[in-house]
mmCIF file with all atom_site columns, C-alpha atoms in Angstrom:
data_model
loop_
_atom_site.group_PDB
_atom_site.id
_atom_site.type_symbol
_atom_site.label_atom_id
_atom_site.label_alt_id
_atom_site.label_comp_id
_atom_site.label_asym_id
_atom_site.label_entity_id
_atom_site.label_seq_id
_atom_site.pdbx_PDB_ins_code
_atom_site.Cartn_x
_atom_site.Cartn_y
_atom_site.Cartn_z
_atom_site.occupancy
_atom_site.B_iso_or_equiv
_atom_site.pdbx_formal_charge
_atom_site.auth_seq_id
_atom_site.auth_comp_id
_atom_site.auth_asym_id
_atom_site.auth_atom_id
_atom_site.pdbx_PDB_model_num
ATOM 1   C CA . UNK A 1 1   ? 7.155   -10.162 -16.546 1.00 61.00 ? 1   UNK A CA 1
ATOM 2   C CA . UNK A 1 2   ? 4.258   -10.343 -18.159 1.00 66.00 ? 2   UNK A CA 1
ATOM 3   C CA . UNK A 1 3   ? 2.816   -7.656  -20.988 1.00 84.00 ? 3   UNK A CA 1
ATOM 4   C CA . UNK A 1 4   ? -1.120  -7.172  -19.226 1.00 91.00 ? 4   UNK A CA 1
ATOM 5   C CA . UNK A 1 5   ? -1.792  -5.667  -15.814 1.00 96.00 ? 5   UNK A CA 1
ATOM 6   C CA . UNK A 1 6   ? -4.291  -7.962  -14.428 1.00 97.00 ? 6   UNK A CA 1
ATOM 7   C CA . UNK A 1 7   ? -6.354  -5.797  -11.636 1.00 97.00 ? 7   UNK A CA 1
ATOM 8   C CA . UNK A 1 8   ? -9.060  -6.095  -8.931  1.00 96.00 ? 8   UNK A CA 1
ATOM 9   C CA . UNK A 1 9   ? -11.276 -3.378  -9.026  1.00 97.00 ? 9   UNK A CA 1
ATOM 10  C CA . UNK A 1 10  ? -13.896 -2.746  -6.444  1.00 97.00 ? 10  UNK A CA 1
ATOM 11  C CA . UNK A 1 11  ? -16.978 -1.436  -8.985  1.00 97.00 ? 11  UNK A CA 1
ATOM 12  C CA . UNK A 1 12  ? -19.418 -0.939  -6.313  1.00 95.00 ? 12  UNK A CA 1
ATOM 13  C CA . UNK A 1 13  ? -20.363 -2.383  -3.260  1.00 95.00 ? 13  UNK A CA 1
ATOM 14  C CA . UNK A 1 14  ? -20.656 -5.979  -3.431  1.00 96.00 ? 14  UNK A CA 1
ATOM 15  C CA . UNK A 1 15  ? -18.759 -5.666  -7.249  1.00 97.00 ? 15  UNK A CA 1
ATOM 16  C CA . UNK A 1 16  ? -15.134 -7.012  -7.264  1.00 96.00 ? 16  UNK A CA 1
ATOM 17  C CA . UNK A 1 17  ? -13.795 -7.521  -10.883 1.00 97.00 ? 17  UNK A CA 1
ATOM 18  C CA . UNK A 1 18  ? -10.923 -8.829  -12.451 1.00 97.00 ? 18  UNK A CA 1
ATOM 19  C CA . UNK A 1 19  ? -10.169 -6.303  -15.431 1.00 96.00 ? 19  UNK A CA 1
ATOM 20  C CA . UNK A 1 20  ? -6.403  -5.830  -17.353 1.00 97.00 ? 20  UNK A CA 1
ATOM 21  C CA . UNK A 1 21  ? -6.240  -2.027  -17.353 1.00 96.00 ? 21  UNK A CA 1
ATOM 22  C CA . UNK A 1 22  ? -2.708  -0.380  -18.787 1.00 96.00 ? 22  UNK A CA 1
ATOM 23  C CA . UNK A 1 23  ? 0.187   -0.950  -17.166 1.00 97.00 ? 23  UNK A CA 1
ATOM 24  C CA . UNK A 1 24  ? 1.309   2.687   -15.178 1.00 97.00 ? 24  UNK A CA 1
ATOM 25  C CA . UNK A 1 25  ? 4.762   4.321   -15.808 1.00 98.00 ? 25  UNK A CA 1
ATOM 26  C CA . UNK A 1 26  ? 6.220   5.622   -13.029 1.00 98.00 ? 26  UNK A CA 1
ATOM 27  C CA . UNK A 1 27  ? 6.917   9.966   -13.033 1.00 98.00 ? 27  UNK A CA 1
ATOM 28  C CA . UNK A 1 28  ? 9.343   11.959  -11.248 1.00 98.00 ? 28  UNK A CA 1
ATOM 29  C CA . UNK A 1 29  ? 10.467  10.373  -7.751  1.00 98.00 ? 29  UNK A CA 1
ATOM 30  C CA . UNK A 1 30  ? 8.125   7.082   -8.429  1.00 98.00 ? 30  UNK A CA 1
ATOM 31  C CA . UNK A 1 31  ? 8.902   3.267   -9.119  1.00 98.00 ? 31  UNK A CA 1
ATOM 32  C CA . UNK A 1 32  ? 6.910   0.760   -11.287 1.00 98.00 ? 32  UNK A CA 1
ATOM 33  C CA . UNK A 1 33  ? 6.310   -2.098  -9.403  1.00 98.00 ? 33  UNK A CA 1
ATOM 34  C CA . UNK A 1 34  ? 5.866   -6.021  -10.571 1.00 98.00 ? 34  UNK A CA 1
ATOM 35  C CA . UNK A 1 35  ? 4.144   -7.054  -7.368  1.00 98.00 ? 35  UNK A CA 1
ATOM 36  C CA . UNK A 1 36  ? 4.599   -10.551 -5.697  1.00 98.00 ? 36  UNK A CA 1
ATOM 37  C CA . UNK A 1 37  ? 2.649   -10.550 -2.523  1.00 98.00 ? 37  UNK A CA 1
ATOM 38  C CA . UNK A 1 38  ? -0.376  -8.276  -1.213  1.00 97.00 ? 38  UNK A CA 1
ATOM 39  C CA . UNK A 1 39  ? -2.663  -9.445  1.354   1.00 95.00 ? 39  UNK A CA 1
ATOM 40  C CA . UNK A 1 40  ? -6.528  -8.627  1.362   1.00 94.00 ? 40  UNK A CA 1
ATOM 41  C CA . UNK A 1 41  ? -6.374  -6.001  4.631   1.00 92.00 ? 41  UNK A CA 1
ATOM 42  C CA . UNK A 1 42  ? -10.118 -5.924  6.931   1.00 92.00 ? 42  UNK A CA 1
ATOM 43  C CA . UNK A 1 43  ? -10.089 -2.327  5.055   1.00 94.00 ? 43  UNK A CA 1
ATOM 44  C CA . UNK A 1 44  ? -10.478 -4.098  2.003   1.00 95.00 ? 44  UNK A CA 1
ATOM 45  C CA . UNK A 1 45  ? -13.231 -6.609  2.682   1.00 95.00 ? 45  UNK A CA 1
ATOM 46  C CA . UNK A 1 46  ? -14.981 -3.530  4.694   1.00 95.00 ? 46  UNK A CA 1
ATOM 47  C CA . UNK A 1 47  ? -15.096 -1.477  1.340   1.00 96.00 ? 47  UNK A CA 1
ATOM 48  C CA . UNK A 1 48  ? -16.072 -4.480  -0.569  1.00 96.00 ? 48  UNK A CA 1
ATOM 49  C CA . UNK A 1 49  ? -18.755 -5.504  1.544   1.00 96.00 ? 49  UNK A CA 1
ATOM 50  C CA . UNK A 1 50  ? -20.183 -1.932  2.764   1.00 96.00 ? 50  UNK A CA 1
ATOM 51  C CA . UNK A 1 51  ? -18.320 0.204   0.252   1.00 95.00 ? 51  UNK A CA 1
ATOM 52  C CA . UNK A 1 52  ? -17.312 2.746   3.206   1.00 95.00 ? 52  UNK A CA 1
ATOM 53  C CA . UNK A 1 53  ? -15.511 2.646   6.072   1.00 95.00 ? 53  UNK A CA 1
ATOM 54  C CA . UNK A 1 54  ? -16.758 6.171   7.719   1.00 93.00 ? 54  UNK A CA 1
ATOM 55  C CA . UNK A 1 55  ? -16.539 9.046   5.920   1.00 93.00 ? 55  UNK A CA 1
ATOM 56  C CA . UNK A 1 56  ? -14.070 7.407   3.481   1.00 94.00 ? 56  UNK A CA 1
ATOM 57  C CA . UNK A 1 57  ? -17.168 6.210   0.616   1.00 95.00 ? 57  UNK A CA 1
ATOM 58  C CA . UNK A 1 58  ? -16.363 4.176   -2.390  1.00 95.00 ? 58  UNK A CA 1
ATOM 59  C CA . UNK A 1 59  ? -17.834 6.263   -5.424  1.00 95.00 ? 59  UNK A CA 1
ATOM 60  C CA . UNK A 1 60  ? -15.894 5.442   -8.174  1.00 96.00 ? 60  UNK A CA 1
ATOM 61  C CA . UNK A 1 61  ? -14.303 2.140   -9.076  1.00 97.00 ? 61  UNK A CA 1
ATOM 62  C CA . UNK A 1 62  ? -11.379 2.145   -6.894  1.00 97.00 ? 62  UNK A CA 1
ATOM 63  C CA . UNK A 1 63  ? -8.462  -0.429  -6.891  1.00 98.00 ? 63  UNK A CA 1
ATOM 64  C CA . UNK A 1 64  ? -8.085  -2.589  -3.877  1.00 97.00 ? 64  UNK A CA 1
ATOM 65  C CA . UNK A 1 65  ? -4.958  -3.565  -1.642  1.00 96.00 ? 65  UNK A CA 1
ATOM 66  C CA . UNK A 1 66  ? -2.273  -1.803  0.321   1.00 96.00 ? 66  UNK A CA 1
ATOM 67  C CA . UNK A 1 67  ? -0.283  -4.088  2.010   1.00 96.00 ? 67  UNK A CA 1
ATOM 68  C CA . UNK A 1 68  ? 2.217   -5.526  -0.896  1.00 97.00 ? 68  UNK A CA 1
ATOM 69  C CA . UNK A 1 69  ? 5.573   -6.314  -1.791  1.00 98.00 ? 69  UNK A CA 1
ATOM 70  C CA . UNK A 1 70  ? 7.112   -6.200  -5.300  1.00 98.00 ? 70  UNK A CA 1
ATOM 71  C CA . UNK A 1 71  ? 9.656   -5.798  -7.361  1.00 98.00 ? 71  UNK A CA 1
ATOM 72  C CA . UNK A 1 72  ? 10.573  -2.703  -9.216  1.00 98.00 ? 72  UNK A CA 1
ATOM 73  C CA . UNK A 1 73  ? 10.320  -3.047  -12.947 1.00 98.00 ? 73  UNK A CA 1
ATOM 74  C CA . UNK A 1 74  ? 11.322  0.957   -13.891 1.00 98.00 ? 74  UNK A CA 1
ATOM 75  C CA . UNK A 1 75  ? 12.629  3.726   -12.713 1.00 98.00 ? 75  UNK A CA 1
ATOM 76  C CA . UNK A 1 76  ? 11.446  7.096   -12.404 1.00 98.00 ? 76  UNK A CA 1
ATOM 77  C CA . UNK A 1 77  ? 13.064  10.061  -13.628 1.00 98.00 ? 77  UNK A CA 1
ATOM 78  C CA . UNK A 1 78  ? 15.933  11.065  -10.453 1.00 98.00 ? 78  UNK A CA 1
ATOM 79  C CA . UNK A 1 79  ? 15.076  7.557   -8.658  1.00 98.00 ? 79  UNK A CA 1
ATOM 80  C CA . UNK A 1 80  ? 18.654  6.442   -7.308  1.00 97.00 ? 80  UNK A CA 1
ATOM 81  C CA . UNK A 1 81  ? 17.726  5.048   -4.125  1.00 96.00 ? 81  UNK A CA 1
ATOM 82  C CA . UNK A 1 82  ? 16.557  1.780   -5.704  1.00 98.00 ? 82  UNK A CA 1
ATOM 83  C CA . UNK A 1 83  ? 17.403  0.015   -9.127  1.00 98.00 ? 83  UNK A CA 1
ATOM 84  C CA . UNK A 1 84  ? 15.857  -2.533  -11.499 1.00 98.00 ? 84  UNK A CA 1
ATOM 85  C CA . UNK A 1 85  ? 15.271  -5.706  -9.649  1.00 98.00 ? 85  UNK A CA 1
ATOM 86  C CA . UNK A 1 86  ? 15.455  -4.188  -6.234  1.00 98.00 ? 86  UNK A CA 1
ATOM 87  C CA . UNK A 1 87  ? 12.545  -6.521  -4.064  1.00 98.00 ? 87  UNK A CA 1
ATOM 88  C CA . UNK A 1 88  ? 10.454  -4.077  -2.400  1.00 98.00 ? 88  UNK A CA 1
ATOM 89  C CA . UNK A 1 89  ? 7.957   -4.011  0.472   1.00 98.00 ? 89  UNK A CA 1
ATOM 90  C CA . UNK A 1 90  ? 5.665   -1.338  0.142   1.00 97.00 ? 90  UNK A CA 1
ATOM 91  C CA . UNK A 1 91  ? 4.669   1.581   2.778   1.00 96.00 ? 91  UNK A CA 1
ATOM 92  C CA . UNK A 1 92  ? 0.882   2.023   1.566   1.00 96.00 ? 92  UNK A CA 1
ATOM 93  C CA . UNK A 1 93  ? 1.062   6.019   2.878   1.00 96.00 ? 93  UNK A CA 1
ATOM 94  C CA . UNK A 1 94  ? 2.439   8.898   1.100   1.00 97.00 ? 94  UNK A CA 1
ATOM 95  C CA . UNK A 1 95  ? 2.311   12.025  2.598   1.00 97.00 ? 95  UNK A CA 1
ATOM 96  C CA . UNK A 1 96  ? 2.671   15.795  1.289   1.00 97.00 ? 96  UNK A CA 1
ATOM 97  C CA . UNK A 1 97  ? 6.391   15.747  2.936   1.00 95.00 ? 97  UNK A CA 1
ATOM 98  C CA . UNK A 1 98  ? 5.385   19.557  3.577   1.00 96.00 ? 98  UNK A CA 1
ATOM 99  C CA . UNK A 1 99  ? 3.335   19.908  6.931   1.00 97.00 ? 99  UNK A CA 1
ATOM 100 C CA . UNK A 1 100 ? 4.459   20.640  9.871   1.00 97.00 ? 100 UNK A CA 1
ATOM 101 C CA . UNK A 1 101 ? 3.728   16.564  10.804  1.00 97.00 ? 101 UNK A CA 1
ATOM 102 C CA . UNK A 1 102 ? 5.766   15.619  8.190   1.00 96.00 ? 102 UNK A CA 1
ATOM 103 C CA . UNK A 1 103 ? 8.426   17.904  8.692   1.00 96.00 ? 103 UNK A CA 1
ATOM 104 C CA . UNK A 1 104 ? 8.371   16.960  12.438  1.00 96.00 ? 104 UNK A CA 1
ATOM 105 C CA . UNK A 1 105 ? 8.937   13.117  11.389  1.00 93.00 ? 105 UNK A CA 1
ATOM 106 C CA . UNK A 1 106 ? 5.158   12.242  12.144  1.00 92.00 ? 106 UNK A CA 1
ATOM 107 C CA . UNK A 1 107 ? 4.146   11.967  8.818   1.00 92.00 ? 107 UNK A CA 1
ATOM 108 C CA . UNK A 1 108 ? 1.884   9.349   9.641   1.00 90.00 ? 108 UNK A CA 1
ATOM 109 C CA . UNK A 1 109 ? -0.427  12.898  10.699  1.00 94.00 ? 109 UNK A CA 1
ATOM 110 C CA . UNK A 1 110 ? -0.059  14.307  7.504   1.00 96.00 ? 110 UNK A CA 1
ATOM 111 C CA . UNK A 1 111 ? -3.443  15.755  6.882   1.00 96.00 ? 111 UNK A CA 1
ATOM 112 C CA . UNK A 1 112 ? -3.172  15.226  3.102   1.00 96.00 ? 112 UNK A CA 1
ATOM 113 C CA . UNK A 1 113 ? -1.604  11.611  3.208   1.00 96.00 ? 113 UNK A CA 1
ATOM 114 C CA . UNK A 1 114 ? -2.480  9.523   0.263   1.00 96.00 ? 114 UNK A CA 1
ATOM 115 C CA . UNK A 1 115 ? -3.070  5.841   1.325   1.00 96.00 ? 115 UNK A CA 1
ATOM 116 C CA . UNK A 1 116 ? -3.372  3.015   -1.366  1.00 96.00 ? 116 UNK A CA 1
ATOM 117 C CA . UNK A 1 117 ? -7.384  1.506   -1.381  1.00 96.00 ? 117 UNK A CA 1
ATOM 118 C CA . UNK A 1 118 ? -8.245  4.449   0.418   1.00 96.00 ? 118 UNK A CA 1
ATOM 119 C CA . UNK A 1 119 ? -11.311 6.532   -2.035  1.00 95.00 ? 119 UNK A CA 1
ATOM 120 C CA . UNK A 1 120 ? -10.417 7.940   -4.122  1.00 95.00 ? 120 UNK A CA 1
ATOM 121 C CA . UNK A 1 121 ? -6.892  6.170   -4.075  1.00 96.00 ? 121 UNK A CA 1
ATOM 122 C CA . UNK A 1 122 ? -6.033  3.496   -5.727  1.00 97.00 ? 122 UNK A CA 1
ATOM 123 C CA . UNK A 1 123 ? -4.643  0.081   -4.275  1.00 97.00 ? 123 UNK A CA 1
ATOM 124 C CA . UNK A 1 124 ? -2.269  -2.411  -5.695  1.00 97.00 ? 124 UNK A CA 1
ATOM 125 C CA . UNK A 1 125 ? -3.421  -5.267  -6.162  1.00 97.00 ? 125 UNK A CA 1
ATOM 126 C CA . UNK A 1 126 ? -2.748  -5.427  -9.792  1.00 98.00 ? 126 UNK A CA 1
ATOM 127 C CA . UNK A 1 127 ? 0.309   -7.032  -11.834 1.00 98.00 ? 127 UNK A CA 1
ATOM 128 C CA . UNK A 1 128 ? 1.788   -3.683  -12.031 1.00 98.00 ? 128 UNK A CA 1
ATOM 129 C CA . UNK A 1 129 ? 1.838   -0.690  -9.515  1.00 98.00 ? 129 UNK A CA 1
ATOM 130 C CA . UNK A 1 130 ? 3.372   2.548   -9.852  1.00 98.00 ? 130 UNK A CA 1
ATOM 131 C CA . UNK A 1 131 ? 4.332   4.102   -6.122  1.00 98.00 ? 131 UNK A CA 1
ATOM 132 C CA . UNK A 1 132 ? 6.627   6.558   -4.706  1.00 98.00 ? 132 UNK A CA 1
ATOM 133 C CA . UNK A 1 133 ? 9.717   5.657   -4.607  1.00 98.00 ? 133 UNK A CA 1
ATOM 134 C CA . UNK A 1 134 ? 10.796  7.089   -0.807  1.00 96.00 ? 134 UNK A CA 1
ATOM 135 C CA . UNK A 1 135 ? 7.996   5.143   0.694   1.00 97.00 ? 135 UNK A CA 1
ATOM 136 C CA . UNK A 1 136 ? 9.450   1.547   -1.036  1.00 98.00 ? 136 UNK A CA 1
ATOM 137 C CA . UNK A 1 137 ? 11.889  -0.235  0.958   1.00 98.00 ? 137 UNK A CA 1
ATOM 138 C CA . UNK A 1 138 ? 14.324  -3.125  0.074   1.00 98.00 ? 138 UNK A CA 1
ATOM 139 C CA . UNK A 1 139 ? 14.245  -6.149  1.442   1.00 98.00 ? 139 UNK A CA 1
ATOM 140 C CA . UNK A 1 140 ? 16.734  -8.083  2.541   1.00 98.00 ? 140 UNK A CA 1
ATOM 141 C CA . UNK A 1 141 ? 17.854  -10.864 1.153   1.00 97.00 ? 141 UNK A CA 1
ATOM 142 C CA . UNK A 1 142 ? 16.903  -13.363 3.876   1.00 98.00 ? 142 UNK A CA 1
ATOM 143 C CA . UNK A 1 143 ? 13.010  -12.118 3.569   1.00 97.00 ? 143 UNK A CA 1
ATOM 144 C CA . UNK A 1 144 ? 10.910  -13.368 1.637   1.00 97.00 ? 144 UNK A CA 1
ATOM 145 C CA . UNK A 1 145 ? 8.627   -10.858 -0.811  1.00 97.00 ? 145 UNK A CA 1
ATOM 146 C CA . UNK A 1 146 ? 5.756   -12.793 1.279   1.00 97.00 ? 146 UNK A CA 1
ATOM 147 C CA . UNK A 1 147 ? 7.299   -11.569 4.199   1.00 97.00 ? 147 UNK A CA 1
ATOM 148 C CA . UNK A 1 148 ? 7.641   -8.240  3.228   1.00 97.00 ? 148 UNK A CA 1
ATOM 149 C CA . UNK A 1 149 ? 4.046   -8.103  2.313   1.00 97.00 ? 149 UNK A CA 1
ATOM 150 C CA . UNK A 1 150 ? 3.331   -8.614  5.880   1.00 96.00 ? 150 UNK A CA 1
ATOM 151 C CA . UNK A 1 151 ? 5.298   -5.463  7.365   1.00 96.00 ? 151 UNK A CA 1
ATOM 152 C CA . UNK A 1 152 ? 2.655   -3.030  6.891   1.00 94.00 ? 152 UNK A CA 1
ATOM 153 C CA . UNK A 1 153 ? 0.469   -4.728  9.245   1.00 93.00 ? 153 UNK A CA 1
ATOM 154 C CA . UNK A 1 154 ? 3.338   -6.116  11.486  1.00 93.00 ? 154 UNK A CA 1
ATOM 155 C CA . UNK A 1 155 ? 4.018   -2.465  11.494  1.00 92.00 ? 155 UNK A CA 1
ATOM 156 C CA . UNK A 1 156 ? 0.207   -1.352  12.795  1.00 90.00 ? 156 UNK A CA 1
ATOM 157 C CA . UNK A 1 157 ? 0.257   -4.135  15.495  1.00 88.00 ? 157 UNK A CA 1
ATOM 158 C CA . UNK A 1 158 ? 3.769   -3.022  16.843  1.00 91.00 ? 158 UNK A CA 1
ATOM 159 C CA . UNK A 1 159 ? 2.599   0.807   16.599  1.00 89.00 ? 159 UNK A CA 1
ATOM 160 C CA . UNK A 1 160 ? -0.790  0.268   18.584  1.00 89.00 ? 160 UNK A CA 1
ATOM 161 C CA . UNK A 1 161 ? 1.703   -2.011  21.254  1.00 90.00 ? 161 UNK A CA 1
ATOM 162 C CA . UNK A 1 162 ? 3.903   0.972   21.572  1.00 91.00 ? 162 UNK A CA 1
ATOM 163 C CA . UNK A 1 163 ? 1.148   3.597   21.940  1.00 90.00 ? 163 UNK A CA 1
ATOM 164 C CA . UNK A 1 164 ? -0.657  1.161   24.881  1.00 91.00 ? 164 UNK A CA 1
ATOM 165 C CA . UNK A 1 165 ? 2.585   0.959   26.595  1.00 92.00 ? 165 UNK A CA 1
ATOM 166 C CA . UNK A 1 166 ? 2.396   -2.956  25.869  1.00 91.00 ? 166 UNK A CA 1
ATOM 167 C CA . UNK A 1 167 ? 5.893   -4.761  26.147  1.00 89.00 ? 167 UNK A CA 1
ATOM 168 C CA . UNK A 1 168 ? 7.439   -7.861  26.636  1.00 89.00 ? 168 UNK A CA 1
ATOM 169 C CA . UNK A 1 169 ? 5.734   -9.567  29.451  1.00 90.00 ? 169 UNK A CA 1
ATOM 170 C CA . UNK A 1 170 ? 3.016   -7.349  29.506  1.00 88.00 ? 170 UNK A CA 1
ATOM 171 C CA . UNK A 1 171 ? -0.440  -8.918  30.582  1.00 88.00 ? 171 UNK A CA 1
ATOM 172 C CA . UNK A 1 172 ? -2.984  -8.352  28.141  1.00 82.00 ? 172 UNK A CA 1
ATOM 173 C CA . UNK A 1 173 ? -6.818  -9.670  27.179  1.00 81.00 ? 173 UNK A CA 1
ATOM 174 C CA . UNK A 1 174 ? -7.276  -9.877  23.425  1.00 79.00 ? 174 UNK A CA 1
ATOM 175 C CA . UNK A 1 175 ? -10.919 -9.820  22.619  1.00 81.00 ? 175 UNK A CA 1
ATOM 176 C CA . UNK A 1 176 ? -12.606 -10.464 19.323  1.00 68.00 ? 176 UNK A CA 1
ATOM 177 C CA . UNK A 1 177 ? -12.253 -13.451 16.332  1.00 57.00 ? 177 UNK A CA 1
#
């Protein structure tokens, strides 16, 4: 572990800087996170290049990334569904837990979700991340923390294949780069 927290920080459109900032320690429910892996999403290159992506606008330096893996370095107070050294992947979304969404199991609605690189929410790509700890999951040992770094978006492609009806042996046209 190192003793800085080395972070990319969006300043303004166009304005990506590397900058050590303090490390974050973790509150109630929350892990701090070493991370290993986090990919640079479309979402990120969108904000750097046109610092919006509709009516989400980039006003204030804002820390990228949201699709990560780590491992946890500390524990929030009443954490004890992970422990030190526990290798993470990360599940970028937090919501309120309170709506009627969330309390229906669609949290993914939540009208007050809080979504990593999303203004005015920070991201984590930085050496050290603090993040709920509910919304961390371990990874097993045969996966790598590379790997795990890839489920979020694994995780949008299979969600957009389930909501288009698109299964094995399906016929589809993919269109674009």
């Amino acid at each position: 572990m190192s003793d800085t927290n080395l972070t990319a920080i969006l300043k303004k459109q166009g304005d990506i800087q590397l900058e050590d900032i303090p490390i974050p320690e973790p509150s109630q429910g929350e892990v701090q996170l070493c991370m290993q892996h986090v990919g640079i999403c479309g979402s990120d290159v969108h904000y750097w290049k046109h610092g919006a992506i509709g009516d989400f606008v980039v006003k204030a330096p804002m820390i990228l990334g949201h699709e990560a893996s780590g491992v946890v370095s500390k524990l929030g107070k009443g954490v004890t569904s992970l422990k030190v050294g526990d290798r993470v992947a990360i599940e970028p979304g937090v919501p309120c837990r309170l709506c009627s969404h969330c309390k229906h199991g669609r949290y993914n609605l939540c009208p007050d979700m809080k979504f990593c690189a999303t203004p005015p929410i920070h991201g984590n790509l930085a050496r050290y991340y603090v993040h709920a700890a509910d919304f961390c999951f371990k990874l097993p040992d045969n996966m790598s923390s590379e790997e795990g770094a890839l489920l979020e978006p694994l995780s949008v492609g299979v969600h957009a294949c389930n909501r288009a009806g698109v299964t094995l042996g399906s016929k589809v046209l993919i269109c674009g780069a």
